[in-house]
Amino acid sequence: MPHRRILSLWFPRLGAERLIRAEPWLAEIPFVTVATEGPAQVVASLSPLATQAGLYKGQPLRDAHAMCADLVTRPAIPHREQNFLDALHRWAGRYSPWVRSEPPDALVVDLTGCAHLFGGEEALAAQVHRDCGDLGLTVRLGLADTLGAAWALARYTTQDVTPHRSGDAIDQEARATRARAGKRRHWERGGLPPGAPARALPEGHIAEIGKSWSAIAPLPVAALRIDAYTQEQLHRLGLRTVGDLIGQPRAGLARRFGRGLVDQLDKATGSAPEPISALPPPERFAVRLSLPDPIGFAEDVAAGLDRLARALCVKLKDKGLGVRVLRLEAHRADHTMQWLTLKLAVAGHDPERLRPLLAMKIEEIDAGPGIDMLRLEAITTEPIYDRQMAGHAEAAAKGVARQAGGFGPAKEDLINRLSARIGMEAITRRHRGDSHIPEKGAQRLTAAWSEPAPDWPDPEVPRPLQMWRPEPVMAPDKPRLGDSFRWRGRTFGVVEATGPERILPEWWLEDPEWRSGPRDYWRVETDRGDRLWLFYAHGGALSSGWFCQGEFA
């Protein structure tokens, strides 16, 4: 059985190099991405020239500008960096099928039984460096028997062991303590004894089989993935490297620093298991068309989108999926991009049904200096199940029933075309509401996300054609309507009044509109020809009285 071998890939400049790939001129100047941490802006990722200028990750942006006057910044966009890491996840599948992402800037690859396919581990590491160089990415890798050791080798094989500050934190201590600490010898405050040679870190990033502990022994204690407070406490005791901890009694370490330090040490050395749950990369369905010369005519854009739609539908059909939300990107020659979103009423993978919808979006595209790349991406997909072929009679009967039900392909295409113009949410259908309250008797649902409404039964009591919020009516405050009343500034005579129909509020809900208590509804015909729907509120949290809520045809 082959030995377990873990490869850790760390991309220390992922955020900056993602933008450098899109704008190559950024590689010629000091460039950083900026993130927001509370009220402050800090450096998130740096280009090589920014590092040479003395900038570092986590540095306040104002300090970075003070140190480097010609610094260029861009905001860090975490979700786009995550999408880029997902693309690298798919790329790393060429080395092993077991790959896991470690956001925001790392991958873990289980190379067990795979290294010989590339000529050995050294050859595989060289291939990884070449591939990342071709992609314009800086990568640091570590290869060992355990995940902890590989993680440490990828990040700490070239870093200095000496911490940025001494373990005493002398500036934060009391005055008398600072006076005594200043008289102590420097090697008692975290430095090296006189004449001791500086600790040289190994340059190798590949640990031999079964020797992970010796490979990580000269690395700093931060390589164990412990918190900064524990690191400072270890430095105060003179324990600066992993090798210093390996020889210490485990019980004393656990009692002084907690069980977490011992667990991380055991995982790095292989004494404790640390399984890797490899996750498949998220499936993304996208196609693009790079053009040799910029285009700007609507016919050229339509031809390019037609080719992209066919290619995208082939990918979706192979996976048994259909697109529900489609994203169209037009990348212009001036390095700007315009994107449009297209929503479909029903998921599908038929390019003939996508083509007219894309054609309606072309007029919204601003070509500017010219479009040099088109891209289509299926943002939301849904499974489409295969259908069993039926006989002629059965198929005809099902087709008639489906079209009679109200949601055949013709109506689906109609909703798609209308949504491309006015938006999917603007197309609605009415369904019967599950409530005895008149204003809740119907509900409005988005047509694309709902089934056709079944046939509504005729109401037992007629309902008005138009309904509005209750409006006060000037009439005597008693349950029986008199010979006349005044509403909207006009006086109406009562010709006939039919009722009452008593409707009680939903006692389990707190509806502000029904604080007036039970209602007695009347159908009233007036001398002006109006047929109104009036009710008398018996009073509750609000006083009693007459109100008008609707009008019959």
Coordinates of C-alpha atoms in Angstrom, one line a residue:
M1 CA 0.0 0.0 0.0
P2 CA 1.5 3.4 -1.0
H3 CA 2.4 5.9 1.7
R4 CA 0.1 8.8 2.2
R5 CA 1.4 11.9 0.6
I6 CA -0.2 15.4 0.9
L7 CA 0.5 18.4 -1.3
S8 CA -0.3 21.9 0.1
L9 CA -0.5 24.7 -2.5
W10 CA -0.4 28.2 -1.2
F11 CA -1.0 31.2 -3.5
P12 CA 0.3 34.2 -1.4
R13 CA -0.5 36.8 -4.1
L14 CA -3.8 35.4 -5.3
G15 CA -5.8 38.5 -5.0
A16 CA -3.3 40.8 -6.6
E17 CA -2.3 38.3 -9.4
R18 CA -5.9 37.7 -10.3
L19 CA -6.2 41.4 -11.3
I20 CA -2.7 41.4 -12.9
R21 CA -3.9 38.7 -15.2
A22 CA -6.7 41.0 -16.4
E23 CA -4.5 44.1 -16.5
P24 CA -0.9 43.1 -17.2
W25 CA 0.4 46.7 -16.8
L26 CA -0.2 46.4 -13.0
A27 CA 2.8 44.0 -12.8
E28 CA 5.1 46.9 -13.7
I29 CA 4.3 49.1 -10.7
P30 CA 3.7 48.6 -7.0
F31 CA 0.2 47.3 -6.7
V32 CA -1.9 46.0 -3.8
T33 CA -5.5 45.1 -3.1
V34 CA -7.3 46.7 -0.2
A35 CA -9.7 45.2 2.3
T36 CA -11.8 46.8 5.0
E37 CA -11.3 45.7 8.6
G38 CA -13.7 47.7 10.8
P39 CA -13.2 51.4 10.2
A40 CA -9.7 50.9 8.7
Q41 CA -8.4 49.9 5.2
V42 CA -5.5 47.5 5.2
V43 CA -3.4 45.8 2.5
A44 CA -4.9 42.4 1.5
S45 CA -2.6 41.2 -1.3
L46 CA 0.6 42.5 -2.8
S47 CA 2.4 42.4 -6.1
P48 CA 6.2 41.5 -6.1
L49 CA 7.1 45.1 -6.6
A50 CA 5.0 46.2 -3.7
T51 CA 6.8 43.6 -1.5
Q52 CA 10.1 45.0 -2.6
A53 CA 9.0 48.4 -1.6
G54 CA 8.7 47.2 2.0
L55 CA 4.9 46.8 2.2
Y56 CA 3.3 43.8 3.9
K57 CA -0.1 42.2 4.3
G58 CA -2.3 43.7 7.0
Q59 CA -0.5 47.1 6.8
P60 CA -2.7 50.1 7.1
L61 CA -3.3 51.7 3.7
R62 CA -2.3 55.2 4.9
D63 CA 1.1 53.8 6.0
A64 CA 1.5 52.0 2.7
H65 CA 0.9 55.2 0.7
A66 CA 3.4 57.0 2.9
M67 CA 6.1 54.4 2.2
C68 CA 5.3 54.1 -1.5
A69 CA 4.1 57.3 -3.3
D70 CA 3.4 55.6 -6.6
L71 CA 1.3 52.8 -5.1
V72 CA -1.8 51.7 -7.1
T73 CA -4.7 50.1 -5.3
R74 CA -7.8 48.1 -6.1
P75 CA -10.5 47.0 -3.8
A76 CA -10.4 43.3 -2.8
I77 CA -13.5 41.4 -4.0
P78 CA -13.8 38.2 -1.9
H79 CA -16.4 36.4 -3.9
R80 CA -14.5 36.9 -7.2
E81 CA -11.3 35.6 -5.5
Q82 CA -13.3 32.6 -4.3
N83 CA -14.5 32.0 -7.9
F84 CA -10.9 32.2 -9.0
L85 CA -9.9 29.7 -6.3
D86 CA -12.7 27.4 -7.5
A87 CA -11.2 27.6 -11.0
L88 CA -7.8 26.6 -9.6
H89 CA -9.6 23.7 -7.7
R90 CA -10.7 22.3 -11.1
W91 CA -7.2 22.9 -12.5
A92 CA -5.6 21.0 -9.6
G93 CA -7.7 17.9 -10.6
R94 CA -5.1 17.1 -13.2
Y95 CA -2.7 16.0 -10.5
S96 CA -5.1 14.0 -8.3
P97 CA -8.8 13.5 -8.1
W98 CA -8.7 14.3 -4.3
V99 CA -8.6 18.1 -4.0
R100 CA -9.9 20.4 -1.3
S101 CA -10.1 24.2 -1.2
E102 CA -8.8 26.0 1.8
P103 CA -10.1 29.6 1.4
P104 CA -9.0 32.2 0.8
D105 CA -5.8 31.3 -1.0
A106 CA -4.8 27.6 -0.7
L107 CA -5.5 24.1 -2.0
V108 CA -4.8 20.7 -0.5
V109 CA -4.1 17.7 -2.9
D110 CA -3.9 14.1 -1.8
L111 CA -1.2 12.7 -4.0
T112 CA -1.2 9.2 -2.6
G113 CA -0.4 6.8 -5.5
C114 CA -0.3 9.7 -8.1
A115 CA 3.2 11.1 -8.0
H116 CA 4.8 8.3 -10.2
L117 CA 2.5 9.3 -13.1
F118 CA 4.5 12.6 -13.3
G119 CA 8.0 11.0 -12.9
G120 CA 8.2 11.3 -9.1
E121 CA 7.6 14.0 -6.5
E122 CA 10.4 16.3 -7.6
A123 CA 9.2 16.2 -11.2
L124 CA 5.6 16.8 -10.1
A125 CA 6.7 19.8 -8.0
A126 CA 8.6 21.3 -10.9
Q127 CA 5.5 20.7 -13.1
V128 CA 3.3 22.6 -10.6
H129 CA 5.7 25.5 -10.6
R130 CA 5.8 25.6 -14.4
D131 CA 2.1 25.5 -14.7
C132 CA 1.5 28.2 -12.2
G133 CA 4.2 30.3 -13.9
D134 CA 2.3 29.9 -17.1
L135 CA -0.9 31.1 -15.4
G136 CA 0.9 34.1 -13.9
L137 CA 0.6 32.9 -10.3
T138 CA 3.1 32.7 -7.5
V139 CA 2.8 29.4 -5.7
R140 CA 4.6 27.9 -2.7
L141 CA 4.1 24.2 -2.1
G142 CA 4.8 21.7 0.6
L143 CA 4.8 17.9 0.3
A144 CA 4.8 15.6 3.3
D145 CA 3.0 12.6 5.0
T146 CA 0.6 14.8 6.9
L147 CA -1.5 17.8 6.1
G148 CA 0.0 19.8 9.0
A149 CA 3.6 19.2 7.8
A150 CA 2.7 20.0 4.2
W151 CA 1.0 23.2 5.3
A152 CA 4.0 24.3 7.3
L153 CA 6.5 23.5 4.6
A154 CA 4.5 25.5 2.1
R155 CA 4.5 28.6 4.2
Y156 CA 7.5 28.6 6.5
T157 CA 10.4 27.1 4.7
T158 CA 11.8 30.4 3.7
Q159 CA 10.7 32.6 6.6
D160 CA 12.9 33.8 9.4
V161 CA 12.4 32.2 12.8
T162 CA 13.1 35.4 14.8
P163 CA 9.8 37.1 15.7
H164 CA 9.1 40.7 14.9
R165 CA 9.0 41.6 18.6
S166 CA 10.5 40.1 21.7
G167 CA 8.4 38.0 24.0
D168 CA 8.4 40.5 26.8
A169 CA 6.2 43.1 25.2
I170 CA 8.2 45.5 27.4
D171 CA 6.4 48.7 26.3
Q172 CA 3.2 47.4 27.8
E173 CA 4.6 46.6 31.3
A174 CA 4.9 48.7 34.4
R175 CA 7.7 51.2 34.8
A176 CA 9.5 49.2 37.4
T177 CA 9.2 46.1 35.4
R178 CA 10.6 47.9 32.3
A179 CA 13.6 49.1 34.4
R180 CA 14.5 45.6 35.5
A181 CA 13.9 44.1 32.1
G182 CA 16.3 46.5 30.5
K183 CA 19.1 45.2 32.6
R184 CA 18.5 41.6 31.6
R185 CA 20.7 40.0 29.0
H186 CA 19.2 39.9 25.5
W187 CA 19.3 36.1 25.2
E188 CA 17.1 36.0 28.3
R189 CA 14.5 38.2 26.5
G190 CA 14.2 36.0 23.4
G191 CA 17.5 36.5 21.6
L192 CA 20.3 34.1 20.8
P193 CA 23.2 33.4 23.2
P194 CA 26.6 35.0 22.4
G195 CA 28.4 33.0 19.7
A196 CA 25.4 30.9 18.8
P197 CA 25.0 30.5 15.0
A198 CA 21.9 31.8 13.4
R199 CA 19.3 29.2 12.7
A200 CA 19.2 28.5 9.0
L201 CA 15.8 27.3 7.6
P202 CA 15.8 24.5 5.1
E203 CA 15.2 25.3 1.5
G204 CA 13.5 22.0 0.7
H205 CA 9.8 21.9 0.5
I206 CA 9.4 18.1 0.2
A207 CA 9.7 16.0 3.3
E208 CA 10.9 12.4 2.8
I209 CA 8.6 9.6 3.5
G210 CA 8.3 8.9 7.2
K211 CA 10.5 12.0 8.1
S212 CA 7.9 14.8 8.4
W213 CA 8.9 15.5 12.0
S214 CA 12.5 16.2 11.0
A215 CA 11.5 18.4 8.1
I216 CA 9.4 20.7 10.2
A217 CA 11.6 20.6 13.3
P218 CA 13.6 23.8 12.3
L219 CA 10.4 25.7 11.4
P220 CA 8.9 28.4 13.7
V221 CA 6.1 27.5 16.1
A222 CA 3.7 29.4 13.9
A223 CA 3.9 26.6 11.4
L224 CA 1.7 24.5 13.8
R225 CA -1.3 26.7 13.0
I226 CA -1.7 28.0 16.5
D227 CA -3.0 31.4 17.6
A228 CA -0.8 34.5 18.0
Y229 CA -1.1 34.6 21.8
T230 CA 0.2 31.0 22.2
Q231 CA 3.1 31.9 19.9
E232 CA 4.0 34.9 22.1
Q233 CA 3.9 32.8 25.2
L234 CA 6.2 30.1 23.6
H235 CA 8.6 32.8 22.6
R236 CA 8.8 34.1 26.1
L237 CA 9.9 30.6 27.3
G238 CA 12.5 30.4 24.5
L239 CA 10.5 27.8 22.5
R240 CA 10.8 29.2 19.0
T241 CA 10.8 26.2 16.7
V242 CA 8.8 23.0 16.3
G243 CA 11.9 21.0 17.3
D244 CA 12.0 22.8 20.6
L245 CA 8.4 21.6 21.3
I246 CA 8.9 18.0 20.1
G247 CA 11.3 17.2 23.0
Q248 CA 9.0 18.7 25.7
P249 CA 6.7 16.7 27.9
R250 CA 3.2 16.6 26.4
A251 CA 1.5 16.8 29.8
G252 CA 3.3 20.1 30.7
L253 CA 2.5 21.6 27.3
A254 CA -1.1 20.7 27.6
R255 CA -1.3 22.0 31.2
R256 CA 0.4 25.3 30.3
F257 CA -1.0 26.1 26.8
G258 CA -4.1 23.9 26.5
R259 CA -4.9 20.8 24.5
G260 CA -5.0 22.6 21.2
L261 CA -1.2 23.0 21.0
V262 CA -0.6 19.3 21.6
D263 CA -3.2 18.3 19.1
Q264 CA -1.7 20.5 16.4
L265 CA 1.8 19.1 17.1
D266 CA 0.5 15.5 16.9
K267 CA -1.3 16.2 13.7
A268 CA 1.8 17.7 12.1
T269 CA 4.0 14.8 13.2
G270 CA 1.5 12.1 12.3
S271 CA 0.8 11.0 15.8
A272 CA -2.9 12.0 15.4
P273 CA -5.0 11.5 12.3
E274 CA -6.2 14.5 10.2
P275 CA -8.4 13.2 7.4
I276 CA -8.9 15.2 4.2
S277 CA -12.5 15.4 2.9
A278 CA -11.9 16.0 -0.7
L279 CA -14.9 17.9 -2.3
P280 CA -15.6 18.0 -6.0
P281 CA -15.2 21.4 -7.5
P282 CA -18.4 23.3 -8.0
E283 CA -19.8 22.8 -11.4
R284 CA -19.8 25.9 -13.5
F285 CA -21.3 26.0 -17.0
A286 CA -19.7 28.9 -19.0
V287 CA -18.4 29.4 -22.5
R288 CA -16.5 32.3 -24.0
L289 CA -15.5 33.5 -27.5
S290 CA -12.3 35.5 -27.8
L291 CA -12.3 37.6 -31.0
P292 CA -9.2 38.4 -33.0
D293 CA -10.5 41.9 -33.7
P294 CA -13.1 44.0 -31.7
I295 CA -16.6 43.9 -33.1
G296 CA -19.5 46.4 -32.7
F297 CA -22.2 45.5 -35.2
A298 CA -25.4 43.8 -33.8
E299 CA -25.1 41.1 -36.5
D300 CA -21.6 40.1 -35.4
V301 CA -22.7 40.0 -31.8
A302 CA -25.7 37.9 -32.6
A303 CA -23.5 35.5 -34.6
G304 CA -21.1 35.1 -31.6
L305 CA -23.9 34.6 -29.1
D306 CA -25.5 32.0 -31.4
R307 CA -22.3 30.0 -31.3
L308 CA -22.0 30.4 -27.5
A309 CA -25.6 29.3 -26.9
R310 CA -25.1 26.1 -28.9
A311 CA -21.9 25.2 -27.0
L312 CA -23.5 26.0 -23.6
C313 CA -26.6 24.0 -24.3
V314 CA -24.5 21.0 -25.2
K315 CA -22.7 21.1 -21.9
L316 CA -26.0 21.4 -20.0
K317 CA -27.6 18.6 -21.9
D318 CA -24.7 16.3 -21.2
K319 CA -25.3 16.9 -17.4
G320 CA -29.1 16.6 -17.6
L321 CA -29.5 20.3 -16.6
G322 CA -31.3 23.3 -17.9
V323 CA -30.5 27.0 -17.5
R324 CA -32.9 29.1 -15.5
V325 CA -30.8 32.3 -15.1
L326 CA -28.3 33.2 -17.8
R327 CA -25.5 35.8 -17.6
L328 CA -24.2 37.5 -20.7
E329 CA -20.8 39.3 -20.5
A330 CA -19.4 41.7 -23.1
H331 CA -15.7 42.5 -22.5
R332 CA -14.6 45.6 -24.4
A333 CA -11.3 46.5 -25.8
D334 CA -10.8 49.2 -23.1
H335 CA -10.7 46.5 -20.4
T336 CA -14.2 47.2 -19.2
M337 CA -17.1 44.8 -19.1
Q338 CA -20.9 45.0 -19.4
W339 CA -23.1 42.2 -18.1
L340 CA -26.8 41.4 -18.5
T341 CA -28.9 38.9 -16.8
L342 CA -31.6 36.8 -18.6
K343 CA -34.2 34.8 -16.6
L344 CA -36.2 32.0 -18.1
A345 CA -39.7 30.9 -17.1
V346 CA -38.8 27.2 -17.3
A347 CA -35.3 25.7 -17.3
G348 CA -34.2 24.5 -20.6
H349 CA -31.2 23.6 -22.8
D350 CA -32.6 24.3 -26.3
P351 CA -30.5 26.9 -28.2
E352 CA -33.4 27.6 -30.5
R353 CA -35.4 29.0 -27.5
L354 CA -32.4 30.9 -26.2
R355 CA -31.5 32.6 -29.4
P356 CA -34.5 35.1 -29.6
L357 CA -34.1 36.0 -26.0
L358 CA -30.4 36.8 -26.5
A359 CA -31.2 38.8 -29.6
M360 CA -33.5 41.0 -27.5
K361 CA -30.6 41.8 -25.2
I362 CA -28.2 42.9 -27.9
E363 CA -29.7 46.4 -28.2
E364 CA -28.8 46.9 -24.5
I365 CA -25.1 46.2 -25.1
D366 CA -22.9 49.2 -25.4
A367 CA -20.0 48.1 -27.7
G368 CA -17.9 51.2 -27.0
P369 CA -14.5 50.9 -28.6
G370 CA -15.4 47.3 -29.6
I371 CA -16.0 43.9 -28.0
D372 CA -13.1 41.5 -28.0
M373 CA -14.7 38.7 -25.9
L374 CA -18.2 37.4 -25.3
R375 CA -19.1 35.1 -22.4
L376 CA -22.2 33.1 -21.4
E377 CA -22.6 31.6 -18.0
A378 CA -25.4 29.6 -16.6
I379 CA -25.8 31.2 -13.1
T380 CA -28.8 29.0 -12.0
T381 CA -29.5 25.5 -13.3
E382 CA -32.2 23.0 -12.6
P383 CA -32.3 19.3 -13.5
I384 CA -34.3 18.3 -16.6
Y385 CA -35.5 14.7 -16.5
D386 CA -35.8 12.5 -19.6
R387 CA -39.3 11.8 -20.7
Q388 CA -40.6 8.5 -21.9
M389 CA -41.9 8.5 -25.4
A390 CA -45.6 7.7 -25.7
G391 CA -47.8 6.6 -28.5
H392 CA -49.5 9.1 -30.9
A393 CA -52.9 9.0 -29.2
E394 CA -51.5 9.3 -25.7
A395 CA -49.1 12.0 -26.7
A396 CA -51.8 14.0 -28.4
A397 CA -54.1 13.7 -25.3
K398 CA -51.3 14.8 -23.0
G399 CA -50.5 17.7 -25.3
V400 CA -54.1 18.9 -25.4
A401 CA -54.4 18.6 -21.6
R402 CA -51.1 20.5 -21.1
Q403 CA -52.0 23.4 -23.4
A404 CA -55.5 23.5 -21.9
G405 CA -53.9 23.7 -18.5
G406 CA -52.4 26.9 -19.5
F407 CA -48.6 26.4 -19.5
G408 CA -47.5 25.0 -22.8
P409 CA -44.3 25.8 -24.7
A410 CA -46.0 28.8 -26.4
K411 CA -46.8 30.4 -23.1
E412 CA -43.3 29.7 -21.7
D413 CA -41.8 31.4 -24.7
L414 CA -44.2 34.3 -24.3
I415 CA -43.2 34.8 -20.6
N416 CA -39.5 34.5 -21.6
R417 CA -39.9 37.3 -24.2
L418 CA -41.9 39.6 -21.9
S419 CA -39.4 39.1 -19.0
A420 CA -36.5 40.0 -21.3
R421 CA -38.3 43.4 -21.7
I422 CA -39.9 44.2 -18.4
G423 CA -38.4 41.7 -16.0
M424 CA -39.5 38.4 -14.7
E425 CA -41.0 39.7 -11.5
A426 CA -43.4 42.0 -13.4
I427 CA -45.2 39.1 -14.9
T428 CA -47.6 37.7 -12.4
R429 CA -50.7 35.4 -12.1
R430 CA -53.5 35.3 -9.6
H431 CA -54.1 32.3 -7.3
R432 CA -56.9 31.7 -4.9
G433 CA -55.9 32.7 -1.3
D434 CA -56.5 30.4 1.7
S435 CA -58.4 32.9 3.8
H436 CA -62.0 33.9 4.4
I437 CA -61.0 37.6 4.6
P438 CA -62.2 39.3 1.4
E439 CA -59.0 41.2 0.7
K440 CA -57.0 38.0 1.2
G441 CA -59.1 35.9 -1.1
A442 CA -56.6 36.1 -3.9
Q443 CA -52.8 36.3 -4.0
R444 CA -50.4 37.4 -6.7
L445 CA -47.5 35.1 -7.7
T446 CA -44.7 35.4 -10.2
A447 CA -45.8 33.5 -13.3
A448 CA -42.4 31.9 -13.9
W449 CA -42.2 30.4 -10.4
S450 CA -45.8 29.2 -10.1
E451 CA -48.1 26.7 -11.7
P452 CA -51.3 27.8 -13.5
A453 CA -54.1 28.4 -11.2
P454 CA -56.9 25.8 -11.1
D455 CA -60.4 26.7 -11.9
W456 CA -61.9 28.8 -9.2
P457 CA -65.3 27.8 -7.9
D458 CA -68.0 30.4 -8.0
P459 CA -68.3 32.2 -4.6
E460 CA -71.3 31.4 -2.5
V461 CA -71.8 35.2 -2.0
P462 CA -71.1 37.6 -4.8
R463 CA -67.9 39.6 -4.5
P464 CA -67.2 43.1 -5.9
L465 CA -65.3 43.6 -9.1
Q466 CA -63.1 46.3 -7.6
M467 CA -61.9 46.3 -4.0
W468 CA -59.9 48.9 -2.1
R469 CA -59.0 49.7 1.5
P470 CA -62.1 50.6 3.6
E471 CA -63.1 54.2 3.3
P472 CA -65.3 55.9 5.9
V473 CA -69.0 56.5 5.1
M474 CA -71.1 59.2 6.8
A475 CA -74.1 57.4 8.1
P476 CA -75.9 56.9 11.4
D477 CA -73.9 54.7 13.7
K478 CA -76.2 51.7 13.9
P479 CA -76.2 48.3 12.2
R480 CA -79.1 49.1 9.8
L481 CA -78.3 51.5 6.9
G482 CA -80.7 54.4 6.6
D483 CA -82.3 55.9 3.4
S484 CA -79.1 57.8 2.4
F485 CA -75.5 58.1 3.2
R486 CA -72.6 60.4 2.2
W487 CA -69.3 59.0 0.7
R488 CA -66.4 60.8 -1.1
G489 CA -68.2 64.1 -0.8
R490 CA -71.4 63.0 -2.5
T491 CA -74.8 62.0 -1.1
F492 CA -76.3 58.6 -2.2
G493 CA -79.8 57.4 -1.8
V494 CA -80.4 53.8 -1.0
V495 CA -82.6 51.9 -3.5
E496 CA -81.9 48.4 -2.3
A497 CA -79.7 46.8 0.4
T498 CA -78.9 43.1 0.5
G499 CA -77.4 41.6 3.6
P500 CA -75.9 41.3 6.0
E501 CA -73.0 38.9 5.6
R502 CA -71.0 38.8 8.8
I503 CA -67.2 38.2 8.5
L504 CA -65.1 37.8 11.7
P505 CA -61.4 38.7 11.8
E506 CA -58.6 36.1 12.0
W507 CA -58.2 36.0 15.8
W508 CA -54.8 34.3 15.5
L509 CA -53.3 37.2 13.6
E510 CA -52.8 40.8 14.6
D511 CA -54.1 42.7 11.5
P512 CA -54.2 46.5 11.9
E513 CA -57.0 46.7 9.2
W514 CA -59.3 44.6 11.4
R515 CA -59.1 46.4 14.7
S516 CA -62.6 47.6 14.2
G517 CA -64.0 44.2 15.1
P518 CA -66.6 42.0 13.3
R519 CA -68.1 43.3 10.1
D520 CA -71.5 43.1 8.5
Y521 CA -71.3 43.5 4.7
W522 CA -74.1 44.8 2.6
R523 CA -74.6 45.0 -1.2
V524 CA -76.2 48.5 -1.8
E525 CA -77.7 49.8 -4.9
T526 CA -77.9 53.6 -5.0
D527 CA -80.0 56.1 -6.9
R528 CA -76.9 57.2 -8.9
G529 CA -76.6 53.7 -10.4
D530 CA -73.6 52.6 -8.3
R531 CA -73.6 49.2 -6.7
L532 CA -71.4 49.5 -3.6
W533 CA -70.1 47.1 -1.0
L534 CA -70.5 48.6 2.4
F535 CA -70.0 47.1 5.8
Y536 CA -70.7 48.1 9.4
A537 CA -67.9 47.6 11.9
H538 CA -69.2 46.7 15.3
G539 CA -66.1 48.1 17.0
G540 CA -63.1 46.7 18.8
A541 CA -59.8 48.5 19.3
L542 CA -61.3 51.1 17.0
S543 CA -64.7 52.7 17.1
S544 CA -67.7 51.4 15.2
G545 CA -69.1 52.9 12.0
W546 CA -69.9 52.4 8.3
F547 CA -67.2 51.9 5.6
C548 CA -67.1 51.3 1.8
Q549 CA -64.7 48.7 0.5
G550 CA -65.7 47.8 -3.1
E551 CA -67.9 48.3 -6.1
F552 CA -69.8 45.7 -8.2
A553 CA -70.0 45.7 -12.0

